[in-house]
PDB file of C-alpha atoms in Angstrom:
ATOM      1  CA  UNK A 208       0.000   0.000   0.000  1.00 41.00           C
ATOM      2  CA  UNK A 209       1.396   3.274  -1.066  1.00 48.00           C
ATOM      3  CA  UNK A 210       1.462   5.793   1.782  1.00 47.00           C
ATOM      4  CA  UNK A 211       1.595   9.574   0.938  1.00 54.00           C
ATOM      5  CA  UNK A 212       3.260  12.365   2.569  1.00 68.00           C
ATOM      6  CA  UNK A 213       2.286  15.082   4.237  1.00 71.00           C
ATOM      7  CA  UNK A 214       3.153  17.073   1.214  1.00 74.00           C
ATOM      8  CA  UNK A 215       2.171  14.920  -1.308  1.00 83.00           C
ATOM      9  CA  UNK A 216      -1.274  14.658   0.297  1.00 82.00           C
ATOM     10  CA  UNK A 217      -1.597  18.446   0.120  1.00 78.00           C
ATOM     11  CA  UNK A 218      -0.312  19.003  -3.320  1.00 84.00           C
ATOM     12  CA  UNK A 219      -2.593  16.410  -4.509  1.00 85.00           C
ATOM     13  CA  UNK A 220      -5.750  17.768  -2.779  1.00 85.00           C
ATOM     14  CA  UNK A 221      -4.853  21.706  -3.152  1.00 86.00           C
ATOM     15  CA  UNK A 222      -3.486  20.963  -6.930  1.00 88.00           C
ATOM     16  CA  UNK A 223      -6.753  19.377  -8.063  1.00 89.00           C
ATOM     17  CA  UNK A 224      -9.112  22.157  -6.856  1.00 90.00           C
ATOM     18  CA  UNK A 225      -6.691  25.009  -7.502  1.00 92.00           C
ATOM     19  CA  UNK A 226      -5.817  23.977 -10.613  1.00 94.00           C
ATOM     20  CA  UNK A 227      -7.437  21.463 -12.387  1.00 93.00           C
ATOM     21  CA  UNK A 228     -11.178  22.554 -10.902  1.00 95.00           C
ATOM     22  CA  UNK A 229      -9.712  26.500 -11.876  1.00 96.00           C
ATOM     23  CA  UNK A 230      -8.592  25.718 -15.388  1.00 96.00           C
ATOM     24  CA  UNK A 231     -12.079  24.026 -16.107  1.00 96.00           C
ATOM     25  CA  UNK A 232     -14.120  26.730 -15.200  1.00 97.00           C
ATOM     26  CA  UNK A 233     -12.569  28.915 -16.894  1.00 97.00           C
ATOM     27  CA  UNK A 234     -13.232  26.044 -19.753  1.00 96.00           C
ATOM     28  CA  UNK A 235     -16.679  25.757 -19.484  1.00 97.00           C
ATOM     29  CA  UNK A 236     -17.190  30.077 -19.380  1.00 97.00           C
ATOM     30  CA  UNK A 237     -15.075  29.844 -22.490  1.00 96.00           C
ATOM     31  CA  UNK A 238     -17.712  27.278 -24.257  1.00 95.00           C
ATOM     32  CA  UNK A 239     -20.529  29.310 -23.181  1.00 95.00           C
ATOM     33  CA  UNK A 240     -19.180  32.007 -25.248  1.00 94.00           C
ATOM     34  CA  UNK A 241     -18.337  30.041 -27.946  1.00 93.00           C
ATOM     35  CA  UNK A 242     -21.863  28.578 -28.201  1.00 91.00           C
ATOM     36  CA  UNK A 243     -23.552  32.554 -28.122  1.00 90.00           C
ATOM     37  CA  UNK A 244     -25.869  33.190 -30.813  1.00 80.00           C
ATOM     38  CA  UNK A 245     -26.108  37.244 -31.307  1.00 71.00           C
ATOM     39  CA  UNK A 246     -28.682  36.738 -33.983  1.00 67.00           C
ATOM     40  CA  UNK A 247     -31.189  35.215 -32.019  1.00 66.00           C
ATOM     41  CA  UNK A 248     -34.721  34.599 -33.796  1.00 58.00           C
ATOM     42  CA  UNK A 249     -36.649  32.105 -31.651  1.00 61.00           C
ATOM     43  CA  UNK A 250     -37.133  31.926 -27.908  1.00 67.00           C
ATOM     44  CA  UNK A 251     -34.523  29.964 -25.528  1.00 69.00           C
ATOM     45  CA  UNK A 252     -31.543  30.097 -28.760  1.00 73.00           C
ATOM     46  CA  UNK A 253     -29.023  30.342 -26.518  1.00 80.00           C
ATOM     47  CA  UNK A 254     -30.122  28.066 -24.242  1.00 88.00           C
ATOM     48  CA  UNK A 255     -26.825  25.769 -24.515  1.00 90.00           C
ATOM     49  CA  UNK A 256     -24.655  28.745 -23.737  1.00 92.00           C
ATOM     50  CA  UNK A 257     -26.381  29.395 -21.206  1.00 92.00           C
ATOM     51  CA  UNK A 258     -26.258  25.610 -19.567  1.00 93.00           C
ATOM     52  CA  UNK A 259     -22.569  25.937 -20.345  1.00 95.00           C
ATOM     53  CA  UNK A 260     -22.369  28.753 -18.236  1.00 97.00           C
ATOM     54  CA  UNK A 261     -24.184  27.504 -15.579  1.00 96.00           C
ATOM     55  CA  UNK A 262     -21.842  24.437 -15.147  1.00 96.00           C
ATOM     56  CA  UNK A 263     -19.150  26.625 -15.075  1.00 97.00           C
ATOM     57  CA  UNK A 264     -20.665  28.578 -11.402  1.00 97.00           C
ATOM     58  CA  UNK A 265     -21.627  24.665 -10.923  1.00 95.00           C
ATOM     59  CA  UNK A 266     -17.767  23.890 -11.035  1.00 96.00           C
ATOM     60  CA  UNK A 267     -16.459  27.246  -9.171  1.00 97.00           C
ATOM     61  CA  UNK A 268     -18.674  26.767  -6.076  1.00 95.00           C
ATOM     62  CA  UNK A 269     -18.905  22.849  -5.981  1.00 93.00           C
ATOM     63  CA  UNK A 270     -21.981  21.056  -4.430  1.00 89.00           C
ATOM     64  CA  UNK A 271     -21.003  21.607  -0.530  1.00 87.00           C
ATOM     65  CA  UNK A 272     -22.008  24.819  -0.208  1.00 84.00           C
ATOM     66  CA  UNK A 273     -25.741  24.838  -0.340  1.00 78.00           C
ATOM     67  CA  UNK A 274     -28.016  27.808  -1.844  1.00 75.00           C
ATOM     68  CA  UNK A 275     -26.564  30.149  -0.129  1.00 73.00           C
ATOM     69  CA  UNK A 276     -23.180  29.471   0.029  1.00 70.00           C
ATOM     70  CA  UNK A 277     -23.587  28.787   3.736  1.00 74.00           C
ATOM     71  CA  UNK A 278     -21.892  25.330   3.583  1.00 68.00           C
ATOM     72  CA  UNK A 279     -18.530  23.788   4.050  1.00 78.00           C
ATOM     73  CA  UNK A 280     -17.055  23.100   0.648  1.00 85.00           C
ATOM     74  CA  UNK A 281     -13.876  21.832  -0.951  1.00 88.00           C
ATOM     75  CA  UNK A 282     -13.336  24.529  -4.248  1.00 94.00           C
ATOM     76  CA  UNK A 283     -12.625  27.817  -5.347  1.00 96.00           C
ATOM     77  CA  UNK A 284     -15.333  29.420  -3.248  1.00 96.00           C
ATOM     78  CA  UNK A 285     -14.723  27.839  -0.561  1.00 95.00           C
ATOM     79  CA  UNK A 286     -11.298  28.806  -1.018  1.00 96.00           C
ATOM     80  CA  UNK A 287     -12.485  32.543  -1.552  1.00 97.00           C
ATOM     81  CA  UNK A 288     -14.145  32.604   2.144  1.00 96.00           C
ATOM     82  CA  UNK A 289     -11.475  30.735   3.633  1.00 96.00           C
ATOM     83  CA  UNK A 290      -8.677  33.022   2.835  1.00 97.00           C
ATOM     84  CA  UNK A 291     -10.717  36.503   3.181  1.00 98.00           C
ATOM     85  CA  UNK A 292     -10.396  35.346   7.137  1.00 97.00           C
ATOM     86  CA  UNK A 293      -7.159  35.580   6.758  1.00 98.00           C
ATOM     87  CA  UNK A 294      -6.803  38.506   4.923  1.00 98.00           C
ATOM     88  CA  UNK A 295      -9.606  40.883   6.487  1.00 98.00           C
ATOM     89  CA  UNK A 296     -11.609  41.117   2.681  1.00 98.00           C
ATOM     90  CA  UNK A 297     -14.811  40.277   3.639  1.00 98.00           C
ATOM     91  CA  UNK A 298     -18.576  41.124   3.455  1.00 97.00           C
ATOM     92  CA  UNK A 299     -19.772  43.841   1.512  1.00 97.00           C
ATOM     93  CA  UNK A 300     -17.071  46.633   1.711  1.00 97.00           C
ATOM     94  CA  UNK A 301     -13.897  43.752   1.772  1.00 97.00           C
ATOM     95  CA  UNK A 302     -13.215  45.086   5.353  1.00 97.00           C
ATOM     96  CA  UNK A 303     -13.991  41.901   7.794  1.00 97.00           C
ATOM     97  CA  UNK A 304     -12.987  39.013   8.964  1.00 97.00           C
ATOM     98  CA  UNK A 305     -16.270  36.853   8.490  1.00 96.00           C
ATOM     99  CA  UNK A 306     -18.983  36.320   6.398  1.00 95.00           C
ATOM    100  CA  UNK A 307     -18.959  36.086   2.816  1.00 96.00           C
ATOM    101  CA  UNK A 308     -15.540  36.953   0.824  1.00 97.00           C
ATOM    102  CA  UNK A 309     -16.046  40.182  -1.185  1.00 98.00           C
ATOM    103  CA  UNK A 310     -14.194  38.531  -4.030  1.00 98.00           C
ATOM    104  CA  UNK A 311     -17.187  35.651  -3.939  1.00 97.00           C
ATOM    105  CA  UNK A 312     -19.496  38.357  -3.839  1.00 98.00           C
ATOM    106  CA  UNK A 313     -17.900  40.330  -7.319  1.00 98.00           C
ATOM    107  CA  UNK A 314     -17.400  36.896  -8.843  1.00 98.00           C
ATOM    108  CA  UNK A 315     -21.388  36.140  -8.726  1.00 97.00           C
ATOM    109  CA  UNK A 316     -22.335  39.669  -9.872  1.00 98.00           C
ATOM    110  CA  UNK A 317     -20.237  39.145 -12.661  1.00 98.00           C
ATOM    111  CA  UNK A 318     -22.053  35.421 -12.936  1.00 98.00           C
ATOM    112  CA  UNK A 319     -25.252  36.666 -13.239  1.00 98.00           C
ATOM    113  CA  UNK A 320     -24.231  39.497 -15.558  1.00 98.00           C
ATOM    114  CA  UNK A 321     -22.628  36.954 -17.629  1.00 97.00           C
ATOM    115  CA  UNK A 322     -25.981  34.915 -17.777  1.00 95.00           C
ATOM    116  CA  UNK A 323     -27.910  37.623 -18.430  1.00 94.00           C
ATOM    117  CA  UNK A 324     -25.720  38.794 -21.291  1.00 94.00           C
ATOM    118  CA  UNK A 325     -25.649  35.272 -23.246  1.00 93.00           C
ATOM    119  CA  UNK A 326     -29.811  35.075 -22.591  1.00 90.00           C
ATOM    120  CA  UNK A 327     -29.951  38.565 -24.536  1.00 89.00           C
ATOM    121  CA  UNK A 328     -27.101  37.327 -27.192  1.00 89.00           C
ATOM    122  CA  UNK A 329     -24.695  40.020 -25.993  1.00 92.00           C
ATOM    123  CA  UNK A 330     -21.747  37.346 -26.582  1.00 93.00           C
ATOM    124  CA  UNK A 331     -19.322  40.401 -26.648  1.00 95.00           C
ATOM    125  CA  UNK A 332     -20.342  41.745 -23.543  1.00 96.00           C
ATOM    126  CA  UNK A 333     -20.121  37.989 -21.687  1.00 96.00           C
ATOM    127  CA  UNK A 334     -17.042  37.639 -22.565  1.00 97.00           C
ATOM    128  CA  UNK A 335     -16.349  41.140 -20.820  1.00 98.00           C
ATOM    129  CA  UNK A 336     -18.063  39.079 -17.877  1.00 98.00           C
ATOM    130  CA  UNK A 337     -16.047  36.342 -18.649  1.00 98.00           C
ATOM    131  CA  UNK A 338     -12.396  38.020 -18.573  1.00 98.00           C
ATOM    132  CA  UNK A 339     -13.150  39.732 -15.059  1.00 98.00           C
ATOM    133  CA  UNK A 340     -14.239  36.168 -13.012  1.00 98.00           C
ATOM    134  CA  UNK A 341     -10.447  35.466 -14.286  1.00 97.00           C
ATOM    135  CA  UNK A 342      -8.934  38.185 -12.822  1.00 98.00           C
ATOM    136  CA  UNK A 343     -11.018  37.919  -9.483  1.00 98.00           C
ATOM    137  CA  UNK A 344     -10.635  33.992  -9.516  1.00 98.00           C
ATOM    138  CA  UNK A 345      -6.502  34.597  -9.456  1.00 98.00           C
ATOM    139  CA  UNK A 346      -7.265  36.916  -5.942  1.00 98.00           C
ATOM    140  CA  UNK A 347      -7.463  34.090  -3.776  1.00 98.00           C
ATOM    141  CA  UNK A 348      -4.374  32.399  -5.373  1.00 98.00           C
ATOM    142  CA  UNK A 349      -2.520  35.290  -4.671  1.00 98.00           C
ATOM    143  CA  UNK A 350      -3.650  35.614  -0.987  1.00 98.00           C
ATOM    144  CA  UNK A 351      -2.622  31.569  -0.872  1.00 97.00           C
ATOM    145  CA  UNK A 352       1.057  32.428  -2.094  1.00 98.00           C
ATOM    146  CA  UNK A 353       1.210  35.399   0.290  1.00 98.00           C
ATOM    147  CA  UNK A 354      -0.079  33.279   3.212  1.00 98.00           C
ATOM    148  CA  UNK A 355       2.302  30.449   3.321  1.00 97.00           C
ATOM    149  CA  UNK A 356       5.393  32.755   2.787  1.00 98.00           C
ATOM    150  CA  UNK A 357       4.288  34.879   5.500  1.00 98.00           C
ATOM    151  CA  UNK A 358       3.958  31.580   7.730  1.00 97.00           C
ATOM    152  CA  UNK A 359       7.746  30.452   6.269  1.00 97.00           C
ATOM    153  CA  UNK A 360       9.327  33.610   6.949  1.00 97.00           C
ATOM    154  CA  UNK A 361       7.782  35.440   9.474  1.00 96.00           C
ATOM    155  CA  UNK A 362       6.489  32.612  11.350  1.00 96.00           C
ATOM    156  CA  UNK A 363       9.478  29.906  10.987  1.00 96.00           C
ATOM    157  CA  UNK A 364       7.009  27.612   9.756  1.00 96.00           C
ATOM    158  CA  UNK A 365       9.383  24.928   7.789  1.00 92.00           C
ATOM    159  CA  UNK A 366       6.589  21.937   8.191  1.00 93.00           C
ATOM    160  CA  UNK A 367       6.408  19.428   4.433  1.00 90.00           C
ATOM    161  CA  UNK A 368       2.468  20.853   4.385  1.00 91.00           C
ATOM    162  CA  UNK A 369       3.254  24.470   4.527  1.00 93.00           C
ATOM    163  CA  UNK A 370       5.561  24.436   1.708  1.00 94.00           C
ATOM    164  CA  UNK A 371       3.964  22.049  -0.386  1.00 92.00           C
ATOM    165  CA  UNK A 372       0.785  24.565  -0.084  1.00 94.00           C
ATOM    166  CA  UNK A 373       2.518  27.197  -0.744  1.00 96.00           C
ATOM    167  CA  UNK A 374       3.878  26.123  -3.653  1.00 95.00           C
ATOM    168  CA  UNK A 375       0.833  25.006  -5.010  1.00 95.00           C
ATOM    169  CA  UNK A 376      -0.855  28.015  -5.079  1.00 97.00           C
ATOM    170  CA  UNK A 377       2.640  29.708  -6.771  1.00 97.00           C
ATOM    171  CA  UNK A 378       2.363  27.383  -9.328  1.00 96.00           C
ATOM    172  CA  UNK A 379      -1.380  28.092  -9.860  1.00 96.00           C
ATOM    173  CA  UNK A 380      -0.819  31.685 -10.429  1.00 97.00           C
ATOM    174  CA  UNK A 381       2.570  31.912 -11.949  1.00 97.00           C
ATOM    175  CA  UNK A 382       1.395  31.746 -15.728  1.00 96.00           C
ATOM    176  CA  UNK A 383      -0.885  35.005 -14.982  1.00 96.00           C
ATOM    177  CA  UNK A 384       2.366  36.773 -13.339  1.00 98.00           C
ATOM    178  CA  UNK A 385       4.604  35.414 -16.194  1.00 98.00           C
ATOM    179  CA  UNK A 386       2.621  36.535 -19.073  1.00 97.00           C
ATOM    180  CA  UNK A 387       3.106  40.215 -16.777  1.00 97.00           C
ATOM    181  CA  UNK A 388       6.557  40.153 -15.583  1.00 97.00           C
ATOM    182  CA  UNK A 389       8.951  36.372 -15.948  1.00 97.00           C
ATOM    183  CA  UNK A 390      11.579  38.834 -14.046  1.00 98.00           C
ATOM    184  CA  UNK A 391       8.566  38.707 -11.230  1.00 98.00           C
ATOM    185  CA  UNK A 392       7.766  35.175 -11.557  1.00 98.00           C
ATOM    186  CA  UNK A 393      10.798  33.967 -11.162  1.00 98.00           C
ATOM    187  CA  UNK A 394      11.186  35.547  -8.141  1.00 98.00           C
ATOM    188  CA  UNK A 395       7.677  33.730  -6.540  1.00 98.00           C
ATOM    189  CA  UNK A 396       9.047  30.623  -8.005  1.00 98.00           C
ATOM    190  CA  UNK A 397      12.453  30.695  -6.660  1.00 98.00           C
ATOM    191  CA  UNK A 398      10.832  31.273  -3.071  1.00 98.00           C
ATOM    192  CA  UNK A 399       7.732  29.198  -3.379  1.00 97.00           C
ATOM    193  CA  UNK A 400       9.481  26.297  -5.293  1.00 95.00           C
ATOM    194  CA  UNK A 401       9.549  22.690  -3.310  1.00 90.00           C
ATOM    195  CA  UNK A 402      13.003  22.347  -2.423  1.00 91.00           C
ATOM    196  CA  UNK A 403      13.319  26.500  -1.891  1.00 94.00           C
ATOM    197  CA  UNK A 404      16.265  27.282   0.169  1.00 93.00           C
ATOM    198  CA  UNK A 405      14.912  29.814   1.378  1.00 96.00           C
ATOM    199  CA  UNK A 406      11.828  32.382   1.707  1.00 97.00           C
ATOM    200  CA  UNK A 407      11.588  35.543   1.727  1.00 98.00           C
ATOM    201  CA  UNK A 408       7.433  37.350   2.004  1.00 98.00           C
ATOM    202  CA  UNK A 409       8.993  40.832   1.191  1.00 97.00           C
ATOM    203  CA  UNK A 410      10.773  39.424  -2.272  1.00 98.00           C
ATOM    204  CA  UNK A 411       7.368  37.625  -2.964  1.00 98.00           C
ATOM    205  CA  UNK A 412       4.773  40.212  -2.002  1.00 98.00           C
ATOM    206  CA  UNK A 413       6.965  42.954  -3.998  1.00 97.00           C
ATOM    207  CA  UNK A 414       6.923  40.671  -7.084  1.00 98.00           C
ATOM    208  CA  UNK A 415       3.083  40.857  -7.098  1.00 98.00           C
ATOM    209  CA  UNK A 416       2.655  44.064  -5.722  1.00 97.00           C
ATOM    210  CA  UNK A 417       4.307  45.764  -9.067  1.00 97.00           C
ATOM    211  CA  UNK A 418       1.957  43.584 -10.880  1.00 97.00           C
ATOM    212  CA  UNK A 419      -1.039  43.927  -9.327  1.00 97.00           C
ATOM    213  CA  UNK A 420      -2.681  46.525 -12.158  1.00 96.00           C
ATOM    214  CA  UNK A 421      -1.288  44.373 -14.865  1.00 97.00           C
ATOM    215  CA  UNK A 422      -3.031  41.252 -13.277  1.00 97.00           C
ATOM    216  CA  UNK A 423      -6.186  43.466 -12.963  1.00 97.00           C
ATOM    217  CA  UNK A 424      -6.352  43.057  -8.945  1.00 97.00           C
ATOM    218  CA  UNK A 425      -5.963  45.464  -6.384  1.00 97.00           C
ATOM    219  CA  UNK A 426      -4.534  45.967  -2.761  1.00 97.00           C
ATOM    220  CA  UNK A 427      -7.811  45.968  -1.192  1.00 97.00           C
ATOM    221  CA  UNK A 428      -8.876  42.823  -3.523  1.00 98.00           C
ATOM    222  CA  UNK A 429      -5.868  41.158  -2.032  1.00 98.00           C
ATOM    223  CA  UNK A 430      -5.897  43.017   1.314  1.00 98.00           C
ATOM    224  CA  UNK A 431      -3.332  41.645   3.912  1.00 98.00           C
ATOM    225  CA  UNK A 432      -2.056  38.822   6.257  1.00 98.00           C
ATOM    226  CA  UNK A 433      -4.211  39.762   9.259  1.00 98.00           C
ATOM    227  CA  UNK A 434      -3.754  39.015  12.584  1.00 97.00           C
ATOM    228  CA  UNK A 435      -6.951  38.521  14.752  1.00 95.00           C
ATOM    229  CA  UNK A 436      -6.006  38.433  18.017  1.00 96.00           C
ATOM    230  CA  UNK A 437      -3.465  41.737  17.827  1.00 96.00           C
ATOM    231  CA  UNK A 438      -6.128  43.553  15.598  1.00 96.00           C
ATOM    232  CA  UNK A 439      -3.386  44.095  12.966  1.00 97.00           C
ATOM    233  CA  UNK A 440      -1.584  43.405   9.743  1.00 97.00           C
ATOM    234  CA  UNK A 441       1.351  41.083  10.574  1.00 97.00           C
ATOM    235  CA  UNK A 442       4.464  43.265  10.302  1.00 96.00           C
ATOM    236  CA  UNK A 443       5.763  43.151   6.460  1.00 96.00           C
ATOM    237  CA  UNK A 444       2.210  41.884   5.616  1.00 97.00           C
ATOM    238  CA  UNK A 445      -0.034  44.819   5.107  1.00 97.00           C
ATOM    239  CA  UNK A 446      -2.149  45.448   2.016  1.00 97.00           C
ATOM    240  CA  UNK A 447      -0.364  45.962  -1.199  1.00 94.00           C
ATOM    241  CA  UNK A 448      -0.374  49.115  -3.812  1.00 91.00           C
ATOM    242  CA  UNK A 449      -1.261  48.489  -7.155  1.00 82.00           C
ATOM    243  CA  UNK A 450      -0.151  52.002  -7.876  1.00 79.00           C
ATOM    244  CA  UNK A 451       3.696  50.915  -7.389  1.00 66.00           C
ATOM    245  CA  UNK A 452       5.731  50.663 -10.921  1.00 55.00           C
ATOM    246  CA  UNK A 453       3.454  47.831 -12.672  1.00 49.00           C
ATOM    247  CA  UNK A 454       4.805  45.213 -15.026  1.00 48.00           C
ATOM    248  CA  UNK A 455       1.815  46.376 -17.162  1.00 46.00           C
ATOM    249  CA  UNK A 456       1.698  49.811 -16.268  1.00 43.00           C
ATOM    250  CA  UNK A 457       5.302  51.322 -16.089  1.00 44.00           C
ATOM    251  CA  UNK A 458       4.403  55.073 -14.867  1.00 40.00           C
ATOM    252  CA  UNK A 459       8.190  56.127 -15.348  1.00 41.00           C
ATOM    253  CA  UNK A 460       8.002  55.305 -19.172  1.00 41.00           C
ATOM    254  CA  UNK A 461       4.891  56.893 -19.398  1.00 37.00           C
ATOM    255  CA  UNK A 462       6.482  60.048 -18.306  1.00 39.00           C
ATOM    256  CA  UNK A 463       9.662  59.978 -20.573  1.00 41.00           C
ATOM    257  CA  UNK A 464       7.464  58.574 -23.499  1.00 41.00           C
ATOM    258  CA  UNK A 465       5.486  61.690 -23.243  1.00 42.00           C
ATOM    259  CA  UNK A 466       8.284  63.853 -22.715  1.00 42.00           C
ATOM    260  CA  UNK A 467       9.978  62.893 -25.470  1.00 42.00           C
ATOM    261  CA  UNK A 468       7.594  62.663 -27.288  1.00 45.00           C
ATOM    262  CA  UNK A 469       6.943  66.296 -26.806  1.00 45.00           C
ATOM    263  CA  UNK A 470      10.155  67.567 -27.427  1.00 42.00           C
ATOM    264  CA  UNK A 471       9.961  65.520 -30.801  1.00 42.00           C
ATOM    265  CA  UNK A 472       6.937  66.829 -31.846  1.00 40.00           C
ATOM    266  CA  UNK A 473       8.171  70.395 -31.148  1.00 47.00           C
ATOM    267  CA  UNK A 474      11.934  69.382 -33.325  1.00 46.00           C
ATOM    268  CA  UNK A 475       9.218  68.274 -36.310  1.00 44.00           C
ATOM    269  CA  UNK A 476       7.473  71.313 -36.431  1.00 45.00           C
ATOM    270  CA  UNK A 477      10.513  73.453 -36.134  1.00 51.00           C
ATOM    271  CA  UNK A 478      11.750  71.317 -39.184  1.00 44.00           C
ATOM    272  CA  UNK A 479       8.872  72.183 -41.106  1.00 47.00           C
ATOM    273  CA  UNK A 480       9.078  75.797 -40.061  1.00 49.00           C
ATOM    274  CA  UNK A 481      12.501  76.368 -41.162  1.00 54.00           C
ATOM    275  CA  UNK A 482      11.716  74.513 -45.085  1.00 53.00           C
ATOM    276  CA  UNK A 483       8.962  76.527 -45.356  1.00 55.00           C
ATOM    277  CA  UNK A 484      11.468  79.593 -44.700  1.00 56.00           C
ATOM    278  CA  UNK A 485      13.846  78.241 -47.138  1.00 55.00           C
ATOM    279  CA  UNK A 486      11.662  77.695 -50.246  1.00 56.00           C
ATOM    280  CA  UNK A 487      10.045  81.091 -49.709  1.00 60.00           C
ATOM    281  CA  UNK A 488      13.524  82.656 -50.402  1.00 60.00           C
ATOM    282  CA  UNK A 489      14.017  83.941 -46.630  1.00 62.00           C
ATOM    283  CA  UNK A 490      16.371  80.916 -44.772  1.00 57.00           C
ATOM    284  CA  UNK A 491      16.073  81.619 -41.209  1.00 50.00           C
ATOM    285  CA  UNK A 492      19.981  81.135 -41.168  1.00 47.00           C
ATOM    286  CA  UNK A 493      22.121  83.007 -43.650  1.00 51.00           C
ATOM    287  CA  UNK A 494      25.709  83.267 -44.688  1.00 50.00           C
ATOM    288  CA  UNK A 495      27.702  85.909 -42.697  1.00 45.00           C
ATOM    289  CA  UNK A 496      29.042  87.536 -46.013  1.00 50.00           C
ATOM    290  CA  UNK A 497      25.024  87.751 -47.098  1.00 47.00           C
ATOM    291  CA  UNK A 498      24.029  89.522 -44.159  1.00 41.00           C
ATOM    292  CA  UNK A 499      26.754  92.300 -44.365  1.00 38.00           C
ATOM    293  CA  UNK A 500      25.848  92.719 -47.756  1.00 39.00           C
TER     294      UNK A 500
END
């Protein structure tokens, strides 16, 4: 009888719902669109898209957690609630501790927008739908990276199921980070990686944070490692900044682009200018022996 590890047993479990269940919603929101009919001439024509889009919120939530999301599931929504505890992004506003995760609660807006859109055969506007869940699905990844580093570093937590963990959920997100920054990436990789020699949250969280805009999250989606009993962020663990330099934003380049830009603009016209000068017969610069003349 084969007899797993302690880190086998988590990468197992957290890789098939973090993963495999992830990728395959994202599948099934994909086929929904595909199957959207925008010239729709008899009732219930998009019916199929819309089924395919309902097994899609079938697949995010799982079959745990009840009506009203009140259960004790296994998947990404589960997930969701789990790690807004952690992270204070909860209820309504994102700002608790309990209750519902405020990424579970933009994901379903953006569910039933989506199912509304394919009903009316706005397959342009579902994908619109579609595109966001992706970004808000890749939230709770993010907080899962940030979690276990935060319990390897800060906490001296060196256990087989803390590092397998975390680098499950690194290896979940990393192709949305990569396709941003490989530079940041490879960072989260080289820290999250099984067999890392060593961790470090503030290389980790800074390889996100610069990403953040580019990966269409922000520091109050992601929030912070929170500590209940102090009332606190955990020291090096507080909410992130989308505004720093982004991987898809780079604010410095902006600025020179712009500048130079400018300045080019300005050289063109002058160029222009000075022609016109010429070929009316009056050069803006002249030959010395001209002008005394």
């Amino acid at each position: 009888m084969c007899i797993l590890s302690n880190s086998n047993t988590e990468a197992f479990k957290k890789g098939t719902a973090y993963m495999s269940v992830w990728m395959y919603v994202i599948r099934e929101l994909e086929d929904a669109i595909d199957d959207c009919n925008v010239e729709c001439n008899i009732d219930n024509c998009n019916e199929d898209a819309v089924h395919a889009w309902d097994e899609g919120v079938a697949f995010y939530a799982g079959a745990e957690e009840g009506s009203d999301g009140s259960g004790s599931g296994a998947l990404l929504y589960s997930l969701a609630d789990k790690r807004c505890a952690n992270f204070k992004t909860c209820g309504p506003e994102g700002d608790s501790v309990s209750g519902t995760s405020n990424i579970n609660i933009k994901i379903f807006s953006e569910f039933a927008a989506g199912q509304m859109n394919l009903n009316l055969g706005n397959c342009d506007a579902a994908r619109v739908n579609k595109d966001r869940i992706s970004e808000l699905m890749g939230v709770p990844l993010v907080q899962g990276v940030l979690r276990y580093a935060h319990k390897i570093d800060s906490l001296a937590d060196n256990s087989e199921k803390s590092k397998a963990e975390g680098a499950v959920f690194a290896a979940a997100i990393l192709p949305r980070l990569h396709a941003c920054s490989p530079g940041a990436a490879a960072t989260v990789y080289e820290n999250m990686k099984v067999g890392a020699t060593s961790t470090s949250l503030s290389a980790v969280k800074s390889a996100f944070e610069k990403n953040l805009v580019c990966m269409g999250m922000t520091g109050d989606d992601v929030g912070g490692v929170y500590d209940v009993d102090a009332g606190a962020f955990f020291l090096g663990a507080a909410p992130m900044n989308e505004n720093e330099t982004s991987g898809g934003v780079n604010i410095l380049g902006i600025v020179l682009g712009s500048v130079l830009g400018g300045v080019a603009l300005i050289a063109m016209f002058g160029f222009l200018y000075m022609m016109k000068r010429e070929k009316a017969g009056n050069p803006m610069f002249k030959n010395p022996d001209e002008v005394i003349a």
